[in-house]
PDB file of C-alpha atoms in Angstrom:
ATOM      1  CA  MET Q   5      54.907 -52.236  16.296  1.00  0.00           C
ATOM      2  CA  LYS Q   6      58.014 -53.658  15.285  1.00  0.00           C
ATOM      3  CA  THR Q   7      60.654 -52.398  16.731  1.00  0.00           C
ATOM      4  CA  ILE Q   8      63.375 -51.400  14.296  1.00  0.00           C
ATOM      5  CA  GLY Q   9      67.288 -51.678  15.523  1.00  0.00           C
ATOM      6  CA  LEU Q  10      70.191 -49.280  14.093  1.00  0.00           C
ATOM      7  CA  ILE Q  11      73.485 -49.970  13.287  1.00  0.00           C
ATOM      8  CA  GLY Q  12      75.141 -45.904  12.825  1.00  0.00           C
ATOM      9  CA  GLY Q  13      77.812 -44.058  13.506  1.00  0.00           C
ATOM     10  CA  MET Q  14      78.444 -44.158   9.785  1.00  0.00           C
ATOM     11  CA  SER Q  15      78.830 -40.956   9.797  1.00  0.00           C
ATOM     12  CA  TRP Q  16      76.444 -39.796  12.713  1.00  0.00           C
ATOM     13  CA  GLU Q  17      75.554 -36.864  10.823  1.00  0.00           C
ATOM     14  CA  SER Q  18      73.826 -39.916   8.507  1.00  0.00           C
ATOM     15  CA  SER Q  19      72.005 -41.622  11.050  1.00  0.00           C
ATOM     16  CA  ALA Q  20      71.014 -38.988  12.684  1.00  0.00           C
ATOM     17  CA  VAL Q  21      68.810 -38.514   9.618  1.00  0.00           C
ATOM     18  CA  TYR Q  22      67.999 -42.220  10.012  1.00  0.00           C
ATOM     19  CA  TYR Q  23      66.842 -41.258  13.701  1.00  0.00           C
ATOM     20  CA  GLN Q  24      65.098 -38.216  12.596  1.00  0.00           C
ATOM     21  CA  GLN Q  25      63.309 -39.684   9.690  1.00  0.00           C
ATOM     22  CA  LEU Q  26      61.733 -42.414  11.168  1.00  0.00           C
ATOM     23  CA  ASN Q  27      60.231 -41.000  13.814  1.00  0.00           C
ATOM     24  CA  GLU Q  28      58.923 -37.838  11.423  1.00  0.00           C
ATOM     25  CA  ARG Q  29      57.109 -40.234   8.814  1.00  0.00           C
ATOM     26  CA  VAL Q  30      56.074 -42.162  11.587  1.00  0.00           C
ATOM     27  CA  GLU Q  31      53.915 -40.183  13.632  1.00  0.00           C
ATOM     28  CA  SER Q  32      52.632 -38.503   9.207  1.00  0.00           C
ATOM     29  CA  ARG Q  33      51.897 -42.459   9.817  1.00  0.00           C
ATOM     30  CA  LEU Q  34      49.846 -42.920  12.701  1.00  0.00           C
ATOM     31  CA  GLY Q  35      49.515 -39.566  13.892  1.00  0.00           C
ATOM     32  CA  GLY Q  36      49.308 -38.165  17.853  1.00  0.00           C
ATOM     33  CA  LEU Q  37      52.244 -38.421  20.142  1.00  0.00           C
ATOM     34  CA  SER Q  38      53.484 -41.700  17.589  1.00  0.00           C
ATOM     35  CA  SER Q  39      57.164 -42.567  17.444  1.00  0.00           C
ATOM     36  CA  ALA Q  40      59.402 -45.211  16.377  1.00  0.00           C
ATOM     37  CA  ARG Q  41      60.226 -47.713  18.039  1.00  0.00           C
ATOM     38  CA  THR Q  42      63.736 -47.915  17.485  1.00  0.00           C
ATOM     39  CA  VAL Q  43      67.266 -50.316  19.190  1.00  0.00           C
ATOM     40  CA  LEU Q  44      70.391 -47.477  18.074  1.00  0.00           C
ATOM     41  CA  THR Q  45      73.862 -49.029  17.465  1.00  0.00           C
ATOM     42  CA  SER Q  46      76.857 -46.767  17.176  1.00  0.00           C
ATOM     43  CA  VAL Q  47      80.477 -47.410  16.244  1.00  0.00           C
ATOM     44  CA  ASP Q  48      83.245 -45.471  15.997  1.00  0.00           C
ATOM     45  CA  PHE Q  49      83.411 -43.833  12.235  1.00  0.00           C
ATOM     46  CA  ALA Q  50      87.449 -44.018  12.353  1.00  0.00           C
ATOM     47  CA  GLU Q  51      88.411 -46.874  13.123  1.00  0.00           C
ATOM     48  CA  VAL Q  52      85.800 -48.466  10.925  1.00  0.00           C
ATOM     49  CA  THR Q  53      87.756 -46.581   7.967  1.00  0.00           C
ATOM     50  CA  ALA Q  54      91.163 -46.990   8.908  1.00  0.00           C
ATOM     51  CA  LEU Q  55      89.833 -51.310   7.980  1.00  0.00           C
ATOM     52  CA  GLN Q  56      89.154 -50.062   5.009  1.00  0.00           C
ATOM     53  CA  GLN Q  57      91.563 -48.312   4.123  1.00  0.00           C
ATOM     54  CA  GLN Q  58      93.547 -51.196   4.494  1.00  0.00           C
ATOM     55  CA  GLU Q  59      91.312 -53.838   3.051  1.00  0.00           C
ATOM     56  CA  ARG Q  60      90.592 -55.042   7.229  1.00  0.00           C
ATOM     57  CA  TRP Q  61      87.188 -56.322   5.876  1.00  0.00           C
ATOM     58  CA  ASP Q  62      87.661 -59.208   8.653  1.00  0.00           C
ATOM     59  CA  GLU Q  63      87.378 -57.007  10.666  1.00  0.00           C
ATOM     60  CA  VAL Q  64      84.766 -54.414  10.345  1.00  0.00           C
ATOM     61  CA  ALA Q  65      82.644 -57.436   9.614  1.00  0.00           C
ATOM     62  CA  GLN Q  66      83.405 -58.738  12.541  1.00  0.00           C
ATOM     63  CA  ILE Q  67      83.289 -54.337  14.945  1.00  0.00           C
ATOM     64  CA  LEU Q  68      79.506 -55.265  12.589  1.00  0.00           C
ATOM     65  CA  ALA Q  69      78.407 -58.837  13.649  1.00  0.00           C
ATOM     66  CA  ALA Q  70      78.769 -57.150  17.703  1.00  0.00           C
ATOM     67  CA  ALA Q  71      76.987 -54.859  16.894  1.00  0.00           C
ATOM     68  CA  ALA Q  72      74.076 -56.414  15.098  1.00  0.00           C
ATOM     69  CA  GLN Q  73      74.317 -59.421  18.019  1.00  0.00           C
ATOM     70  CA  GLY Q  74      73.763 -56.279  20.618  1.00  0.00           C
ATOM     71  CA  VAL Q  75      71.200 -54.695  18.596  1.00  0.00           C
ATOM     72  CA  GLU Q  76      68.836 -58.268  18.138  1.00  0.00           C
ATOM     73  CA  ARG Q  77      69.777 -58.600  22.277  1.00  0.00           C
ATOM     74  CA  ALA Q  78      68.154 -55.019  22.871  1.00  0.00           C
ATOM     75  CA  GLY Q  79      64.967 -56.770  21.350  1.00  0.00           C
ATOM     76  CA  ALA Q  80      65.336 -55.623  17.796  1.00  0.00           C
ATOM     77  CA  ASP Q  81      62.833 -57.370  15.089  1.00  0.00           C
ATOM     78  CA  PHE Q  82      65.282 -56.276  12.224  1.00  0.00           C
ATOM     79  CA  LEU Q  83      68.323 -54.573  10.818  1.00  0.00           C
ATOM     80  CA  LEU Q  84      69.329 -51.511   9.390  1.00  0.00           C
ATOM     81  CA  LEU Q  85      72.700 -50.499   8.581  1.00  0.00           C
ATOM     82  CA  CYS Q  86      73.070 -47.406   8.321  1.00  0.00           C
ATOM     83  CA  THR Q  87      75.431 -46.459   5.524  1.00  0.00           C
ATOM     84  CA  THR Q  88      76.263 -47.660   1.916  1.00  0.00           C
ATOM     85  CA  ALA Q  89      79.751 -49.010   1.595  1.00  0.00           C
ATOM     86  CA  PHE Q  90      79.985 -50.898   4.370  1.00  0.00           C
ATOM     87  CA  HIS Q  91      77.374 -52.564   2.768  1.00  0.00           C
ATOM     88  CA  ARG Q  92      80.052 -54.761   1.538  1.00  0.00           C
ATOM     89  CA  VAL Q  93      80.129 -56.771   4.664  1.00  0.00           C
ATOM     90  CA  ALA Q  94      75.960 -57.087   5.025  1.00  0.00           C
ATOM     91  CA  GLU Q  95      76.602 -61.028   3.934  1.00  0.00           C
ATOM     92  CA  GLN Q  96      78.473 -61.688   6.505  1.00  0.00           C
ATOM     93  CA  VAL Q  97      76.942 -59.354   9.635  1.00  0.00           C
ATOM     94  CA  GLU Q  98      73.376 -60.655   8.661  1.00  0.00           C
ATOM     95  CA  GLN Q  99      74.517 -64.581   9.411  1.00  0.00           C
ATOM     96  CA  ALA Q 100      75.923 -63.500  12.785  1.00  0.00           C
ATOM     97  CA  ILE Q 101      72.091 -62.895  13.432  1.00  0.00           C
ATOM     98  CA  ASP Q 102      68.335 -64.742  13.927  1.00  0.00           C
ATOM     99  CA  ILE Q 103      66.670 -61.006  13.353  1.00  0.00           C
ATOM    100  CA  PRO Q 104      66.263 -60.366   9.330  1.00  0.00           C
ATOM    101  CA  LEU Q 105      68.642 -57.324   8.256  1.00  0.00           C
ATOM    102  CA  LEU Q 106      66.693 -54.600   5.460  1.00  0.00           C
ATOM    103  CA  HIS Q 107      69.311 -54.672   2.725  1.00  0.00           C
ATOM    104  CA  LEU Q 108      69.989 -51.298   1.397  1.00  0.00           C
ATOM    105  CA  ALA Q 109      70.335 -52.289  -2.500  1.00  0.00           C
ATOM    106  CA  ASP Q 110      67.210 -54.459  -2.525  1.00  0.00           C
ATOM    107  CA  VAL Q 111      64.920 -51.512  -1.044  1.00  0.00           C
ATOM    108  CA  VAL Q 112      66.013 -49.479  -4.259  1.00  0.00           C
ATOM    109  CA  ALA Q 113      65.923 -51.532  -7.043  1.00  0.00           C
ATOM    110  CA  ASP Q 114      62.540 -51.994  -5.497  1.00  0.00           C
ATOM    111  CA  ALA Q 115      61.207 -48.647  -6.107  1.00  0.00           C
ATOM    112  CA  CYS Q 116      63.896 -48.464  -9.211  1.00  0.00           C
ATOM    113  CA  GLN Q 117      61.639 -50.812 -10.012  1.00  0.00           C
ATOM    114  CA  GLN Q 118      57.921 -49.047  -9.092  1.00  0.00           C
ATOM    115  CA  HIS Q 119      59.372 -45.589 -11.169  1.00  0.00           C
ATOM    116  CA  ARG Q 120      60.081 -48.105 -14.776  1.00  0.00           C
ATOM    117  CA  LEU Q 121      63.404 -47.530 -14.347  1.00  0.00           C
ATOM    118  CA  GLU Q 122      65.546 -49.625 -15.958  1.00  0.00           C
ATOM    119  CA  SER Q 123      69.042 -47.157 -16.178  1.00  0.00           C
ATOM    120  CA  VAL Q 124      69.784 -45.860 -13.035  1.00  0.00           C
ATOM    121  CA  GLY Q 125      73.373 -43.537 -11.701  1.00  0.00           C
ATOM    122  CA  LEU Q 126      74.688 -43.895  -8.604  1.00  0.00           C
ATOM    123  CA  LEU Q 127      76.589 -41.910  -6.420  1.00  0.00           C
ATOM    124  CA  GLY Q 128      78.494 -42.468  -3.851  1.00  0.00           C
ATOM    125  CA  THR Q 129      82.073 -42.572  -1.503  1.00  0.00           C
ATOM    126  CA  SER Q 130      84.692 -42.796  -4.374  1.00  0.00           C
ATOM    127  CA  PHE Q 131      85.100 -47.149  -2.810  1.00  0.00           C
ATOM    128  CA  THR Q 132      81.250 -48.086  -3.094  1.00  0.00           C
ATOM    129  CA  MET Q 133      81.247 -45.954  -7.001  1.00  0.00           C
ATOM    130  CA  SER Q 134      84.400 -48.153  -7.586  1.00  0.00           C
ATOM    131  CA  ARG Q 135      83.548 -51.860  -6.213  1.00  0.00           C
ATOM    132  CA  SER Q 136      81.221 -53.835  -7.144  1.00  0.00           C
ATOM    133  CA  PHE Q 137      79.617 -55.313  -4.194  1.00  0.00           C
ATOM    134  CA  PHE Q 138      76.249 -52.386  -4.209  1.00  0.00           C
ATOM    135  CA  THR Q 139      75.635 -52.147  -8.466  1.00  0.00           C
ATOM    136  CA  ASP Q 140      76.102 -55.033  -7.974  1.00  0.00           C
ATOM    137  CA  ARG Q 141      73.253 -56.677  -6.316  1.00  0.00           C
ATOM    138  CA  ILE Q 142      71.591 -53.890  -7.490  1.00  0.00           C
ATOM    139  CA  ALA Q 143      72.278 -55.289 -11.481  1.00  0.00           C
ATOM    140  CA  THR Q 144      70.593 -58.380  -9.908  1.00  0.00           C
ATOM    141  CA  HIS Q 145      66.939 -57.142 -10.444  1.00  0.00           C
ATOM    142  CA  GLY Q 146      66.964 -56.180 -13.423  1.00  0.00           C
ATOM    143  CA  LEU Q 147      68.690 -52.811 -13.634  1.00  0.00           C
ATOM    144  CA  GLN Q 148      71.695 -50.924 -15.496  1.00  0.00           C
ATOM    145  CA  VAL Q 149      73.992 -49.090 -13.655  1.00  0.00           C
ATOM    146  CA  HIS Q 150      76.164 -46.912 -14.307  1.00  0.00           C
ATOM    147  CA  VAL Q 151      78.898 -44.417 -11.994  1.00  0.00           C
ATOM    148  CA  PRO Q 152      80.017 -41.258 -13.188  1.00  0.00           C
ATOM    149  CA  ALA Q 153      84.355 -41.357 -14.595  1.00  0.00           C
ATOM    150  CA  GLU Q 154      86.526 -42.140 -12.063  1.00  0.00           C
ATOM    151  CA  GLU Q 155      88.221 -38.464 -13.198  1.00  0.00           C
ATOM    152  CA  HIS Q 156      84.922 -37.238 -10.515  1.00  0.00           C
ATOM    153  CA  HIS Q 157      84.890 -40.182  -7.937  1.00  0.00           C
ATOM    154  CA  GLU Q 158      88.317 -38.257  -5.873  1.00  0.00           C
ATOM    155  CA  THR Q 159      85.053 -35.361  -5.976  1.00  0.00           C
ATOM    156  CA  ILE Q 160      82.247 -36.541  -4.840  1.00  0.00           C
ATOM    157  CA  ASN Q 161      84.452 -37.987  -2.060  1.00  0.00           C
ATOM    158  CA  ARG Q 162      85.785 -34.843  -1.320  1.00  0.00           C
ATOM    159  CA  ILE Q 163      82.497 -33.801  -1.298  1.00  0.00           C
ATOM    160  CA  ILE Q 164      81.323 -35.274   1.328  1.00  0.00           C
ATOM    161  CA  TYR Q 165      84.173 -36.103   3.628  1.00  0.00           C
ATOM    162  CA  ASP Q 166      85.274 -32.864   4.301  1.00  0.00           C
ATOM    163  CA  GLU Q 167      81.931 -30.766   3.791  1.00  0.00           C
ATOM    164  CA  LEU Q 168      78.445 -33.090   4.216  1.00  0.00           C
ATOM    165  CA  VAL Q 169      79.858 -35.801   7.243  1.00  0.00           C
ATOM    166  CA  HIS Q 170      80.564 -32.648   9.580  1.00  0.00           C
ATOM    167  CA  GLY Q 171      77.569 -30.599   8.570  1.00  0.00           C
ATOM    168  CA  LYS Q 172      78.586 -28.475   6.119  1.00  0.00           C
ATOM    169  CA  VAL Q 173      76.687 -27.493   3.249  1.00  0.00           C
ATOM    170  CA  SER Q 174      78.587 -25.647   0.011  1.00  0.00           C
ATOM    171  CA  ASP Q 175      75.924 -24.494  -3.090  1.00  0.00           C
ATOM    172  CA  THR Q 176      79.048 -24.852  -4.866  1.00  0.00           C
ATOM    173  CA  SER Q 177      80.003 -28.452  -4.161  1.00  0.00           C
ATOM    174  CA  ARG Q 178      75.779 -28.226  -5.034  1.00  0.00           C
ATOM    175  CA  ARG Q 179      77.069 -27.135  -8.567  1.00  0.00           C
ATOM    176  CA  GLU Q 180      79.506 -30.205  -8.882  1.00  0.00           C
ATOM    177  CA  VAL Q 181      77.706 -32.791  -8.406  1.00  0.00           C
ATOM    178  CA  VAL Q 182      74.632 -31.487 -10.418  1.00  0.00           C
ATOM    179  CA  GLU Q 183      76.924 -31.231 -12.876  1.00  0.00           C
ATOM    180  CA  ILE Q 184      78.089 -35.110 -13.087  1.00  0.00           C
ATOM    181  CA  ILE Q 185      74.181 -36.053 -12.038  1.00  0.00           C
ATOM    182  CA  GLU Q 186      73.421 -34.689 -16.171  1.00  0.00           C
ATOM    183  CA  GLN Q 187      76.377 -36.926 -17.175  1.00  0.00           C
ATOM    184  CA  LEU Q 188      74.710 -39.759 -15.975  1.00  0.00           C
ATOM    185  CA  TRP Q 189      72.060 -38.584 -17.542  1.00  0.00           C
ATOM    186  CA  ASP Q 190      73.649 -37.765 -20.832  1.00  0.00           C
ATOM    187  CA  ALA Q 191      74.642 -41.449 -20.361  1.00  0.00           C
ATOM    188  CA  GLY Q 192      71.989 -42.683 -20.775  1.00  0.00           C
ATOM    189  CA  ALA Q 193      69.791 -43.038 -16.795  1.00  0.00           C
ATOM    190  CA  GLY Q 194      67.251 -42.967 -16.421  1.00  0.00           C
ATOM    191  CA  GLY Q 195      67.530 -42.458 -12.956  1.00  0.00           C
ATOM    192  CA  VAL Q 196      69.768 -40.892  -9.725  1.00  0.00           C
ATOM    193  CA  ILE Q 197      70.792 -42.905  -6.622  1.00  0.00           C
ATOM    194  CA  LEU Q 198      71.832 -41.249  -3.706  1.00  0.00           C
ATOM    195  CA  GLY Q 199      73.841 -43.858  -2.686  1.00  0.00           C
ATOM    196  CA  CYS Q 200      74.906 -42.431   0.635  1.00  0.00           C
ATOM    197  CA  THR Q 201      73.454 -40.291   3.318  1.00  0.00           C
ATOM    198  CA  GLU Q 202      74.486 -37.406   3.395  1.00  0.00           C
ATOM    199  CA  LEU Q 203      74.378 -36.540  -0.122  1.00  0.00           C
ATOM    200  CA  GLU Q 204      69.698 -35.818   0.402  1.00  0.00           C
ATOM    201  CA  LEU Q 205      71.442 -32.919   2.484  1.00  0.00           C
ATOM    202  CA  LEU Q 206      72.771 -31.347  -0.375  1.00  0.00           C
ATOM    203  CA  VAL Q 207      70.749 -32.978  -3.771  1.00  0.00           C
ATOM    204  CA  ARG Q 208      66.273 -32.039  -4.111  1.00  0.00           C
ATOM    205  CA  GLN Q 209      64.543 -32.897  -7.063  1.00  0.00           C
ATOM    206  CA  ALA Q 210      64.432 -29.616  -7.535  1.00  0.00           C
ATOM    207  CA  ASP Q 211      67.743 -29.939  -7.909  1.00  0.00           C
ATOM    208  CA  VAL Q 212      67.533 -31.873 -11.320  1.00  0.00           C
ATOM    209  CA  GLU Q 213      64.588 -33.152 -13.821  1.00  0.00           C
ATOM    210  CA  ILE Q 214      64.939 -37.315 -14.005  1.00  0.00           C
ATOM    211  CA  PRO Q 215      64.572 -39.371 -10.424  1.00  0.00           C
ATOM    212  CA  VAL Q 216      66.514 -39.001  -7.253  1.00  0.00           C
ATOM    213  CA  LEU Q 217      66.530 -41.626  -5.233  1.00  0.00           C
ATOM    214  CA  GLY Q 218      67.486 -40.894  -2.144  1.00  0.00           C
ATOM    215  CA  CYS Q 219      68.509 -44.372  -0.822  1.00  0.00           C
ATOM    216  CA  THR Q 220      67.791 -42.800   3.315  1.00  0.00           C
ATOM    217  CA  THR Q 221      64.775 -41.891   2.903  1.00  0.00           C
ATOM    218  CA  LEU Q 222      64.156 -44.941   0.965  1.00  0.00           C
ATOM    219  CA  HIS Q 223      65.406 -46.576   4.164  1.00  0.00           C
ATOM    220  CA  VAL Q 224      62.782 -45.808   6.197  1.00  0.00           C
ATOM    221  CA  GLU Q 225      60.386 -45.885   4.431  1.00  0.00           C
ATOM    222  CA  ALA Q 226      60.573 -49.742   3.953  1.00  0.00           C
ATOM    223  CA  ALA Q 227      61.512 -49.682   7.443  1.00  0.00           C
ATOM    224  CA  LEU Q 228      58.284 -48.279   8.226  1.00  0.00           C
ATOM    225  CA  ASP Q 229      56.583 -50.877   5.863  1.00  0.00           C
ATOM    226  CA  ARG Q 230      57.891 -53.750   7.515  1.00  0.00           C
ATOM    227  CA  ALA Q 231      57.363 -52.324  11.260  1.00  0.00           C
ATOM    228  CA  LEU Q 232      53.822 -51.551  11.230  1.00  0.00           C
ATOM    229  CA  SER Q 233      52.728 -53.973   9.248  1.00  0.00           C
ATOM    230  CA  ASP Q 234      51.229 -57.344  10.830  1.00  0.00           C
ATOM    231  CA  ALA Q 235      52.888 -59.952   7.718  1.00  0.00           C
ATOM    232  CA  PRO Q 236      55.575 -62.536   9.467  1.00  0.00           C
ATOM    233  CA  LEU Q 237      59.618 -61.551   8.890  1.00  0.00           C
ATOM    234  CA  GLU Q 238      61.557 -63.823   7.235  1.00  0.00           C
ATOM    235  CA  VAL Q 239      64.899 -64.369   8.560  1.00  0.00           C
ATOM    236  CA  ALA Q 240      66.659 -65.179   5.756  1.00  0.00           C
ATOM    237  CA  PRO Q 241      68.810 -69.238   6.347  1.00  0.00           C
ATOM    238  CA  ASN Q 242      72.240 -68.747   7.631  1.00  0.00           C
TER     239      ASN Q 242
END
């Protein structure tokens, strides 16, 4: 089994889900007492969020690149960023290391294609929904991506930052998010991407009629496919 490198802390709730799912799913695949080989480093969410809000992306990249280098030195064979929003600096992080980075947008796009989807909705933080770094990467795979109307961005952001990152799951908030998903469906989305780990704590497939694609679950499955594969890993040229 290859060793999976994780950069977490964005938020710690998200990182806990990654760690739990990796171990639950490797046990399911291999049985017995099997657990995932992982190296996890966790950054300060308050620090990187403050830099994000000030658009100080070079400094964010420096922090995550240093974390990635530490994970690599600790023996990781490849790397996951346990976040969607901070994939904004994924290319800078990738250039700082000599192991592959398993980019979340590529994983999600592959899953959409397996579901034979041509058009999908994306929910996430207001930053992720209002910027193009993630949707553009998905679109390179030939997919059309819809995001909620701007009037809904603050609602979703509030639910993520005021509730879900603190472990609070509300039925009222679930109904609000489901209504937004239904609007994306009306706009032509054939499925919906939960582009924030915390949203997977809130919305399940049983809550909506279109396919729900949870980024964390997909990222974990792709990581385990890679960790358990005998194929050599390819590293993007720096």
